[in-house]
Every structure is written in structure tokens, then in C-alpha cells.
mmCIF file of C-alpha atoms and ligand atoms in Angstrom:
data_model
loop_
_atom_site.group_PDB
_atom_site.id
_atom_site.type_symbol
_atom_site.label_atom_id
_atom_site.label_comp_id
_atom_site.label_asym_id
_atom_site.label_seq_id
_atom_site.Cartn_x
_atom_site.Cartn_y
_atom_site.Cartn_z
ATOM 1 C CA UNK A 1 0.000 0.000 0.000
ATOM 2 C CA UNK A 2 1.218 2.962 -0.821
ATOM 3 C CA UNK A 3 1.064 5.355 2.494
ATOM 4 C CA UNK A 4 2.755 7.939 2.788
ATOM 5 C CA UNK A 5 6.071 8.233 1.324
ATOM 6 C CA UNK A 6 7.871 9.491 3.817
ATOM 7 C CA UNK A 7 10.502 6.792 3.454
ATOM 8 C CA UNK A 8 12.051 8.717 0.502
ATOM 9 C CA UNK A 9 13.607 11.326 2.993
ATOM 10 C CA UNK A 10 14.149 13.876 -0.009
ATOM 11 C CA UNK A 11 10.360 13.952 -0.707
ATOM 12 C CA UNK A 12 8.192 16.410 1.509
ATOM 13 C CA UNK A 13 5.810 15.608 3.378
ATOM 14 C CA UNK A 14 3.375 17.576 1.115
ATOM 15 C CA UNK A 15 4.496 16.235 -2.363
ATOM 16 C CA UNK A 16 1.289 13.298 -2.129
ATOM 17 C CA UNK A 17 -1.243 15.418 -2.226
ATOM 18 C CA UNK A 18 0.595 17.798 -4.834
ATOM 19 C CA UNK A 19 0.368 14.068 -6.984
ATOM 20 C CA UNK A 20 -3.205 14.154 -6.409
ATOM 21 C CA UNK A 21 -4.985 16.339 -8.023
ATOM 22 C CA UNK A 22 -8.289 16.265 -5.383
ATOM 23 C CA UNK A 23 -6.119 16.871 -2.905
ATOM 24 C CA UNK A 24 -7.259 13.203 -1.542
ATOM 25 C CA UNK A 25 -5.278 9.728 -1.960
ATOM 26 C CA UNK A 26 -8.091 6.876 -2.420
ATOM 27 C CA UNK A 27 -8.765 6.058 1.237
ATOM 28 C CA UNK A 28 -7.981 2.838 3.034
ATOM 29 C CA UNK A 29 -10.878 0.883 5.206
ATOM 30 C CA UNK A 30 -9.718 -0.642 8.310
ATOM 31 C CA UNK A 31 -11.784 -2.970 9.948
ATOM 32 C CA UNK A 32 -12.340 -3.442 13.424
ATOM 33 C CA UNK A 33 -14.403 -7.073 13.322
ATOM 34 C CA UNK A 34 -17.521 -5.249 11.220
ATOM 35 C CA UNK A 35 -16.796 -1.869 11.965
ATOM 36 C CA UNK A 36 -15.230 -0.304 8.919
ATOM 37 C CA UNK A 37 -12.821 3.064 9.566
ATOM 38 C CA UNK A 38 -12.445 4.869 7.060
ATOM 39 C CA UNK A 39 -15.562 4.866 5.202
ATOM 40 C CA UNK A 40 -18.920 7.039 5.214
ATOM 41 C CA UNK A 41 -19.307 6.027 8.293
ATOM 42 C CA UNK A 42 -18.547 8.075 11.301
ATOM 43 C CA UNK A 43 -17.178 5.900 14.161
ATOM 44 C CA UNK A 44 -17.428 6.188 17.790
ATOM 45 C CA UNK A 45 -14.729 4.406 20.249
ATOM 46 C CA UNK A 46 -16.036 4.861 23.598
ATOM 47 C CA UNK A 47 -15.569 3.265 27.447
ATOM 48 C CA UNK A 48 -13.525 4.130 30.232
ATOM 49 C CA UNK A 49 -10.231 5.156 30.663
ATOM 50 C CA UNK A 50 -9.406 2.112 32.731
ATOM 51 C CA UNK A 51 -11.382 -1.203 33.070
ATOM 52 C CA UNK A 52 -12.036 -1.120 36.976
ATOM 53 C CA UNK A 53 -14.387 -4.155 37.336
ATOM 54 C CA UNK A 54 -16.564 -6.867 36.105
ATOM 55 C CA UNK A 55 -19.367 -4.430 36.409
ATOM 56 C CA UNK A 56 -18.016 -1.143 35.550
ATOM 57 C CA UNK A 57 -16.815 -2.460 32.268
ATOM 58 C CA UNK A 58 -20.234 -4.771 32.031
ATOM 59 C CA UNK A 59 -22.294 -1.253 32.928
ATOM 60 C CA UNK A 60 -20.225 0.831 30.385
ATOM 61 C CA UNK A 61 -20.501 -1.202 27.465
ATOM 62 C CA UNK A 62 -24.302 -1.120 27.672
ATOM 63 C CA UNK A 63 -24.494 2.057 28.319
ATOM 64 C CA UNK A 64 -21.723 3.440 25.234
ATOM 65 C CA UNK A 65 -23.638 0.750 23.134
ATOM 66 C CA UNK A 66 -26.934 2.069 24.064
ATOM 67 C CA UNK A 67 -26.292 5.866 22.902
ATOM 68 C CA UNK A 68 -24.914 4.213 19.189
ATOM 69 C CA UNK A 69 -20.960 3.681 20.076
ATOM 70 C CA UNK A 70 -19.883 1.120 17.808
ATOM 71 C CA UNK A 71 -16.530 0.160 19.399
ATOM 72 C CA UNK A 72 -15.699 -0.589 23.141
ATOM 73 C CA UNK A 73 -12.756 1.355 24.525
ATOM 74 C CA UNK A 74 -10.777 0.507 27.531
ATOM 75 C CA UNK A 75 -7.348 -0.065 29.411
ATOM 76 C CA UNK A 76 -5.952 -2.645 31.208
ATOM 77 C CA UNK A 77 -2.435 -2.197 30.787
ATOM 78 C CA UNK A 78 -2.480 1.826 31.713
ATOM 79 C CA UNK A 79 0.743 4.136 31.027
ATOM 80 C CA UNK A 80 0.127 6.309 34.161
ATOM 81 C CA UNK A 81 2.362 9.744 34.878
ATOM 82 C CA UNK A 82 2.766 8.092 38.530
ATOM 83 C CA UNK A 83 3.842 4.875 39.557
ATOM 84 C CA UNK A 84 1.591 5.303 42.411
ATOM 85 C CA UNK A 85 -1.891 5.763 40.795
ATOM 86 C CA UNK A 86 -4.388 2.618 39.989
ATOM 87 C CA UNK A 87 -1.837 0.698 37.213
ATOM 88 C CA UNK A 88 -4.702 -1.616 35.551
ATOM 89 C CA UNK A 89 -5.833 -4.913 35.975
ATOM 90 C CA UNK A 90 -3.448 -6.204 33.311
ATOM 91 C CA UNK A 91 -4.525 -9.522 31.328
ATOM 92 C CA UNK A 92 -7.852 -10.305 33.686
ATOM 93 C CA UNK A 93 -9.130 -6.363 32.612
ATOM 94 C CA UNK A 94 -8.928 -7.456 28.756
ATOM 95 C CA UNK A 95 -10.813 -11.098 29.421
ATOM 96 C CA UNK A 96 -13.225 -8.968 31.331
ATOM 97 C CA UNK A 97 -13.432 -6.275 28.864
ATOM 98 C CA UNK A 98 -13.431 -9.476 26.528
ATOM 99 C CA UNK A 99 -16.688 -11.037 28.174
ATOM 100 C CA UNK A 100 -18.584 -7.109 27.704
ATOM 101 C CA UNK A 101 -17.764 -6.644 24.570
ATOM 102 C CA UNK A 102 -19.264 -9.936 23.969
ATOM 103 C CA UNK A 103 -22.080 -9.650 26.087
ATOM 104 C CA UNK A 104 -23.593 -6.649 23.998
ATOM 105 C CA UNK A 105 -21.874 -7.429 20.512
ATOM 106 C CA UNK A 106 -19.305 -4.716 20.329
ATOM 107 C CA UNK A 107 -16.297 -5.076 19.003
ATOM 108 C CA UNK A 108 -13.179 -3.974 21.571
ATOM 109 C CA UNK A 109 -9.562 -1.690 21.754
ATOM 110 C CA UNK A 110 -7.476 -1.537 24.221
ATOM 111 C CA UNK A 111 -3.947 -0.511 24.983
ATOM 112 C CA UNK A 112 -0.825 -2.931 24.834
ATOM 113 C CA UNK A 113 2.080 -1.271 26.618
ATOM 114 C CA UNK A 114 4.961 -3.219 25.755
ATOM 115 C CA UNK A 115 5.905 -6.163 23.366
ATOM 116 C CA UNK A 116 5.855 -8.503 26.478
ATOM 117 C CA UNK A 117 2.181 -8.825 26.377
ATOM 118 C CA UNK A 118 1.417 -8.784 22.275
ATOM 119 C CA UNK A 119 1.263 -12.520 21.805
ATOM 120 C CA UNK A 120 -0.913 -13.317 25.085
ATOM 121 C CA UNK A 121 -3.508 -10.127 24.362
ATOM 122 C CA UNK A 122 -4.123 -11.097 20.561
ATOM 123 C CA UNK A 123 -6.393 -13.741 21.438
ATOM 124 C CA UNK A 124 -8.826 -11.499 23.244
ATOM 125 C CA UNK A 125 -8.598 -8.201 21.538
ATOM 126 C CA UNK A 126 -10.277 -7.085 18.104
ATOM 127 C CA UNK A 127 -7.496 -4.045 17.815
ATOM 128 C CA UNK A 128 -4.900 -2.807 19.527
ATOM 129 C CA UNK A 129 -4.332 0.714 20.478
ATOM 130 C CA UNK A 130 -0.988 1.985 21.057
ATOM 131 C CA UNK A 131 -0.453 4.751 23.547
ATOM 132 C CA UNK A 132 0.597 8.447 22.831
ATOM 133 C CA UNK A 133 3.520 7.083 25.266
ATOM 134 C CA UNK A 134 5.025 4.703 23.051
ATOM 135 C CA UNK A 135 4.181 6.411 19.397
ATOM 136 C CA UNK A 136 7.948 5.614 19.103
ATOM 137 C CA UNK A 137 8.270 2.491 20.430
ATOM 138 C CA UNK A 138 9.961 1.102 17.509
ATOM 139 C CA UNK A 139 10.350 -2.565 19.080
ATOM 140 C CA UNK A 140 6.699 -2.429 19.740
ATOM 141 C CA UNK A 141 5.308 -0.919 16.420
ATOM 142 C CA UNK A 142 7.573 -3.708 14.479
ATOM 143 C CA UNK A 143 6.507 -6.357 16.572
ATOM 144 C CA UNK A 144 2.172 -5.324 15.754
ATOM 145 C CA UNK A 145 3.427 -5.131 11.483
ATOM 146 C CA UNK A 146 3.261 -8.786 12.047
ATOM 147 C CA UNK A 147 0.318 -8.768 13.868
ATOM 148 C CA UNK A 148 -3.145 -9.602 12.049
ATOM 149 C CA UNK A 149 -5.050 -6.968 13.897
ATOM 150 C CA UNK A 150 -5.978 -3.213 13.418
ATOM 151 C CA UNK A 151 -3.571 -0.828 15.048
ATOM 152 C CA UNK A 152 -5.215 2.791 16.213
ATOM 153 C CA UNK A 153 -1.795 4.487 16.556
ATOM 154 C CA UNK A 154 -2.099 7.403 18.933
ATOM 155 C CA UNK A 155 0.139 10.445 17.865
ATOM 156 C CA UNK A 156 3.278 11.412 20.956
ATOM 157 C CA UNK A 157 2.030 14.571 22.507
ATOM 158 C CA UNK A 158 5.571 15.620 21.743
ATOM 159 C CA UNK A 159 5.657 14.499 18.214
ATOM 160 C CA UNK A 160 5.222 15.967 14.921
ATOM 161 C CA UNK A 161 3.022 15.094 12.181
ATOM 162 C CA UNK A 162 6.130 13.211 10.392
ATOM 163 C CA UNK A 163 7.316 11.446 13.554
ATOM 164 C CA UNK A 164 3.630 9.995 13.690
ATOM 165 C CA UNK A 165 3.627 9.277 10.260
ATOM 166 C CA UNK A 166 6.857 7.120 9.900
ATOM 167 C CA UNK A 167 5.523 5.420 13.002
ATOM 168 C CA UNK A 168 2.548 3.953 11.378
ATOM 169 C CA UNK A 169 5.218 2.989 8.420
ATOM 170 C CA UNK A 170 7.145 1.085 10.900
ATOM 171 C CA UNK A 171 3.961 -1.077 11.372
ATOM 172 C CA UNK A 172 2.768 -1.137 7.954
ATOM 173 C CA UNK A 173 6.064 -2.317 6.093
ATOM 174 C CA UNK A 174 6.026 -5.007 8.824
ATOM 175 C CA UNK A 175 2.986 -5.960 6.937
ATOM 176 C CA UNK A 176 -0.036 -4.914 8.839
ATOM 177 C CA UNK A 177 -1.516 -2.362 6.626
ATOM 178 C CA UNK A 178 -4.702 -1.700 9.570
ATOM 179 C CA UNK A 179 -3.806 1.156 11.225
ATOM 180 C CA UNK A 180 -5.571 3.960 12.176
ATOM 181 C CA UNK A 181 -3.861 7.354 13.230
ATOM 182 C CA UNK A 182 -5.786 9.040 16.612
ATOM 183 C CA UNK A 183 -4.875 12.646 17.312
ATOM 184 C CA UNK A 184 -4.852 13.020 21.030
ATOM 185 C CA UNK A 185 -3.577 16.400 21.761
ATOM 186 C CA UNK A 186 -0.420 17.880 22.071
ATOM 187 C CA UNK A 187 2.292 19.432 24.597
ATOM 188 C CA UNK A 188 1.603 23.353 23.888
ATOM 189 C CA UNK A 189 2.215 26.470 25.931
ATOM 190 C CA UNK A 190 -1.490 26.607 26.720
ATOM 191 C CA UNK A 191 -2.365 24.880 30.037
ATOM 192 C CA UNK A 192 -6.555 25.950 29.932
ATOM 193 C CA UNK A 193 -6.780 22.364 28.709
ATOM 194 C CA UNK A 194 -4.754 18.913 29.133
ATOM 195 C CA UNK A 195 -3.023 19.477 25.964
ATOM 196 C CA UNK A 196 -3.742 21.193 22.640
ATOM 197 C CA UNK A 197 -5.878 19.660 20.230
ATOM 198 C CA UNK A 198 -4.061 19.612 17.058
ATOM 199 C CA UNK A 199 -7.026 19.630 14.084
ATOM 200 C CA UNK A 200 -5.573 21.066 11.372
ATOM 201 C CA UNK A 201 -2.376 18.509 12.042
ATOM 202 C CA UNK A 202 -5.362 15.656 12.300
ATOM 203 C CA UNK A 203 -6.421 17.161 8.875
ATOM 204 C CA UNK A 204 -2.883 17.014 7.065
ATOM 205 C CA UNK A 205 -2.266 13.948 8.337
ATOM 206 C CA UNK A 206 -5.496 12.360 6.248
ATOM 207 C CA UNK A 207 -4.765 14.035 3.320
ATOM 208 C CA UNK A 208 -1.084 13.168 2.931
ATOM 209 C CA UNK A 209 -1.905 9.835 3.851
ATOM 210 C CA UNK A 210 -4.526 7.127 2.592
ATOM 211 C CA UNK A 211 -5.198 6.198 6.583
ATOM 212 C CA UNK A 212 -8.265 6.968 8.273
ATOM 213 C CA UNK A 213 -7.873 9.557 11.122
ATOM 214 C CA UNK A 214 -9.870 10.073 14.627
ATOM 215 C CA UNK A 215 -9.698 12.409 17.389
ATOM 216 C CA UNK A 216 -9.360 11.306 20.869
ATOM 217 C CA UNK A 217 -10.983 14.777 22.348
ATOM 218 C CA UNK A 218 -11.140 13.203 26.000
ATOM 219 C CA UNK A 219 -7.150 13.159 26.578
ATOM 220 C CA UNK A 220 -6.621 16.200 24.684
ATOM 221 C CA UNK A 221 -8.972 18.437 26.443
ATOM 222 C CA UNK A 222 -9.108 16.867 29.862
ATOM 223 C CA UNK A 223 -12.543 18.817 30.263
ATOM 224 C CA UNK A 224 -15.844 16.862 29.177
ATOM 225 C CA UNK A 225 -17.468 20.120 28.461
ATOM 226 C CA UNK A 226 -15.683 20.595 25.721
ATOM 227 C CA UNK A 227 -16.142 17.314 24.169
ATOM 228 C CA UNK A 228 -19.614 17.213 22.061
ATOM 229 C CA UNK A 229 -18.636 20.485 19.829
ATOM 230 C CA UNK A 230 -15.345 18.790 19.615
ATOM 231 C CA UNK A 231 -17.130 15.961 18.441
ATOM 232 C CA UNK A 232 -18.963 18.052 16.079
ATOM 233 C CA UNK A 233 -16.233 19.809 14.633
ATOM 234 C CA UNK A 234 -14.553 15.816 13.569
ATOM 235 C CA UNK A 235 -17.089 14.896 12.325
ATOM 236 C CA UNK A 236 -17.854 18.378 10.339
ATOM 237 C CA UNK A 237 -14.273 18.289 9.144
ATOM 238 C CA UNK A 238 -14.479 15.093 7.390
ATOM 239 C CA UNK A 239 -12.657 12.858 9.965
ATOM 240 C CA UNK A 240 -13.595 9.476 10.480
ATOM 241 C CA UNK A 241 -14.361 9.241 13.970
ATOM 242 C CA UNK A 242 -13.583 9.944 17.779
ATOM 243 C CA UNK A 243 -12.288 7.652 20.970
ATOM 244 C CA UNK A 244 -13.673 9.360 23.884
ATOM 245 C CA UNK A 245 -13.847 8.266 27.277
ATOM 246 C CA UNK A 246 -17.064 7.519 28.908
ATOM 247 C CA UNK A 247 -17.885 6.127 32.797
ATOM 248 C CA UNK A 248 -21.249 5.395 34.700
ATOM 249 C CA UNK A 249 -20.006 7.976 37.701
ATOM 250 C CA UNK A 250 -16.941 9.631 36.444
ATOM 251 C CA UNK A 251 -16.303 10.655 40.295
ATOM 252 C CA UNK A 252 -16.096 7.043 41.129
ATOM 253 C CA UNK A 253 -13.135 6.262 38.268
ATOM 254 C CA UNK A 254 -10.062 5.202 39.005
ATOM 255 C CA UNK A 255 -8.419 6.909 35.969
ATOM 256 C CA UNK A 256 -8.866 10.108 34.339
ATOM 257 C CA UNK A 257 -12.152 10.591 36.072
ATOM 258 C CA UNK A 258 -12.060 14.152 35.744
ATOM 259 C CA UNK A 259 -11.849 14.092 31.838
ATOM 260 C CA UNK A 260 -14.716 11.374 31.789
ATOM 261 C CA UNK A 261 -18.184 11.928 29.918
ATOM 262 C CA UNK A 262 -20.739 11.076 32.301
ATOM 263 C CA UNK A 263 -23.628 9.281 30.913
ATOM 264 C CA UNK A 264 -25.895 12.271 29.704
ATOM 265 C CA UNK A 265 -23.556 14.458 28.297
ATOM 266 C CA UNK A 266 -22.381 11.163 26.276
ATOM 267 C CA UNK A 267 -25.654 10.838 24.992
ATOM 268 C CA UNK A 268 -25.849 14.972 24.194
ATOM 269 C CA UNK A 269 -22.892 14.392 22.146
ATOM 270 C CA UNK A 270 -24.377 11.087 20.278
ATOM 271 C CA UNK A 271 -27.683 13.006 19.490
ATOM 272 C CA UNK A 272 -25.711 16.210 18.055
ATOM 273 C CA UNK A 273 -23.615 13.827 16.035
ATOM 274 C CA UNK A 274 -26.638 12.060 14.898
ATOM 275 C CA UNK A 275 -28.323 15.195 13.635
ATOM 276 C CA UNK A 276 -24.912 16.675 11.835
ATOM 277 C CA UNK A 277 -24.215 13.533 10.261
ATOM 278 C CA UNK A 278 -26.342 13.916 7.349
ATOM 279 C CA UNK A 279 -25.687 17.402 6.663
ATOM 280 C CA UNK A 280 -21.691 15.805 6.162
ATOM 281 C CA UNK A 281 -22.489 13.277 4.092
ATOM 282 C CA UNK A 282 -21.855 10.747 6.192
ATOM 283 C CA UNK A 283 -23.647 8.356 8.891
ATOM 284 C CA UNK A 284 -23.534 6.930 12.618
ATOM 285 C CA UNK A 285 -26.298 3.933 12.782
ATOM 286 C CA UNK A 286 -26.090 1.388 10.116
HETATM 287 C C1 LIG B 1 -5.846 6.130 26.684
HETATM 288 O O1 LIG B 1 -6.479 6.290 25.628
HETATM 289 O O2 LIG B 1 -6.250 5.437 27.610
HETATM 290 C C2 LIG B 1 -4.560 6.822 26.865
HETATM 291 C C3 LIG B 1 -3.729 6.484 27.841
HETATM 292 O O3 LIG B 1 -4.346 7.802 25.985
HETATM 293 P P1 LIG B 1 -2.979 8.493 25.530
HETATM 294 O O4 LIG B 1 -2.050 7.382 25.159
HETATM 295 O O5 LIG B 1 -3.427 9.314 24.375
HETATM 296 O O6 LIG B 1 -2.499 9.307 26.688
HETATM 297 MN MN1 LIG B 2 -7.347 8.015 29.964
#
């Protein structure tokens, strides 16, 4: 497939879309089980930051699935700033995140941290996600080109637009041409919110690349108030899709509980999605 490029170092970055005329390359579908990326579809990854419990994880993926999420978010194997805050339940989270998923007929992401735990999570997991942490885990991302499962690549809030690009490249000439790129905010001087929401980047990036490209608004905002017109505004600027973070009492969570969409403001954000979507072009409920 022909991504991005970027391995001729003397071409820019820009010179694809120059050698498209549309300003487009034909787009690439990634599937996550029978959720297509990439397509007119608009897709929403949402769960909790962390999978906490049987029930929380149970309760979550009813409720996300309820409001018209059609893929199951959550961590089990969490990158946290301190060694001291709740680490995950490791391998148990994903066979519980596993059993929800299957309970209510979503397909599931979640995070794998390091290459230790590739070969024991692919049984369970319909993608993996790869952490803004380890964008440049090159060990890592040429370990998952040989997996045979989507990869929603995360961007390093310290990284620019090539950095992230080349790191998807690492994965797909291992072979594994599913990946999706997530923008998740970056490291700016601006401290109103978690980190900066790079759009227009998330924009370049799906033009000079066939890949479909989401926003993660949840990490990039830290503030749930800010999340449905963020929503909005992917969905209004062509993107193909969000990962937010959702939990049944956001004061409760053990992670990022502060960032969380409680359960009504999820469901503003589904029904202003659902009304915009047509206006785009595009759709939420098959
Ligand atoms: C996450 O999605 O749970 C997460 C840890 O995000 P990020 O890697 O973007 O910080
Ligand atoms: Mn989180």
C-alpha cells in the first residue's frame, strides 16, 4: 500500500497530495471485526479510561452501546504519569473487557504497553491501540506489522506530524496495513486544557496519507465540556471518527475521572452527532 512516502527522505511531506490532483489519496478501510474506519461512516470508540471491574466495564458497554458507540474502549495495561496511581488490571481487565464486549456485541480496543504482552492479548482483543507514550516504540510498532489486527496508533504529545507518520510505516512495512492514526492532543504552551488539540495537524495527516484519522478529544482536552462540539467539529471536518472516554459515575473512576463523559452528556454528544451527520455526508447507525 502505498502510504505515505515518507521513506524517501528527499520527498516532503506535502508532495502526495501535490500528486493528487483532489487533494485526496483513495482512502484505506480498516476494519475493526464489522466496523469499517475509514468509510462514510462516522465511528465512535467509547468506554472508560481504565477497566475497573466486572461491572463497571459490564455497565459501560451497555451504556456506550446504548447511545450508538460502535466500538468498546478501555485499558488494562495503563501508562500512568505516577507509579503510584491505579496501574490496571493487566490480562484479567482485557478477558473482562473481553466477556462485555461480547455480552452486547461490540467489538473492543485496548492498549498494549509493551511487546511482552502482544502474543498473550491477541487472542482477546479485536485491535490494539498503542499509547501516545510509546508512538515511538519502535520494538513495539515492528513487533504489531506482524500482527493480524488493526492498530489505532495514537500520535506522541511531543511528536510531529512526520514522527507519527513514519511510526505507522514502521507497522505497515512489517505488513499490517490496519492502522488507524488518533490525534490526542499535544504538549503546547497553553495549560486551559490537558493538551492542545491539534485539528488542522489531524487534517494534514489524512490528506497526505490514505489512513483513516480520529480524534481522541477526551485526553486532549481533559474537560468533558468541551467534548460534544469537539465531536462536532470531527465529524464536520471530514474525519472518520472519535475515541472518547465515557464512565457510569466519572467521580467514582479510578483513571482520568475528571476528563470522563458522564452518561448524559455522552448521549448529548451522540444526538448532536446524529443530527450533523447527514448534513456531512456521512452516517452513525447502520
Ligand atoms: C488512553 O487512551 O487510555 C490513553 C492512555 O491515551 P494516551 O495514550 O493518548 O495518553
Ligand atoms: Mn485516559
Amino acid at each position: 500500500m502505498n502510504i505515505t512516502n515518507l521513506h524517501k527522505e528527499t520527498a516532503p511531506v506535502t508532495e502526495h497530495a501535490a500528486d493528487n490532483p483532489g487533494g485526496m489519496l483513495p482512502r484505506a478501510r480498516v476494519q475493526i471485526r464489522d466496523i469499517e474506519i475509514g468509510g462514510d461512516r462516522f465511528v465512535v470508540i467509547a468506554g472508560p479510561c481504565a477497566i475497573e471491574s466486572e461491572t463497571q466495564i459490564a455497565e459501560t458497554a451497555s451504556l456506550v452501546s446504548a447511545h450508538g458507540a460502535q466500538v468498546l474502549r478501555g485499558g488494562a495495561f495503563k501508562a500512568r504519569t505516577s507509579p503510584y496511581t491505579f496501574q490496571g488490571l493487566g490480562l484479567e481487565g482485557v478477558r473482562l473487557m473481553r466477556a462485555a464486549a461480547d455480552h452486547i456485541g461490540m467489538p473492543m480496543i485496548t492498549e498494549v504497553l509493551s511487546e511482552r504482552d502482544v502474543e498473550s492479548m491477541e487472542p482477546f482483543v479485536d485491535a490494539f491501540q498503542v499509547g501516545s507514550r510509546n508512538m515511538d516504540n519502535t520494538a513495539l510498532l515492528k513487533m504489531l506489522g506482524d500482527v493480524r489486527k488493526p492498530i489505532l496508533l495514537k500520535r506522541g504529545f511531543a511528536a510531529t506530524i512526520k514522527e507519527w507518520l513514519l511510526a505507522a510505516e514502521y507497522i505497515i512495512v512489517g505488513g499490517n496495513e490496519q492502522v488507524v492514526l488518533c490525534e490526542r492532543g499535544i504538549r503546547t504552551f497553553s495549560n486551559e486544557t490537558r493538551f492542545t488539540l491539534d485539528l488542522a495537524g489531524a487534517l494534514f495527516a489524512r490528506q497526505e496519507t490514505q489512513l483513516p484519522v480520529v480524534i481522541d478529544p477526551s485526553h486532549a482536552t481533559g474537560n468533558p465540556r468541551l467534548i460534544p462540539s469537539l465531536a462536532a467539529a470531527t465529524l464536520a471536518a471530514g474525519l472518520d471518527g472519535l475515541m472518547v472516554e465515557v464512565h457510569p459515575d466519572p467521580a467514582q473512576a479510578l483513571s482520568d475521572g475528571e476528563q470522563a463523559l458522564p452518561p448524559d452528556l455522552f448521549r448529548e454528544m451522540m444526538e448532536l452527532l446524529s443530527r450533523l451527520a447527514p448534513a456531512t455526508g456521512r452516517f452513525l447507525h447502520a
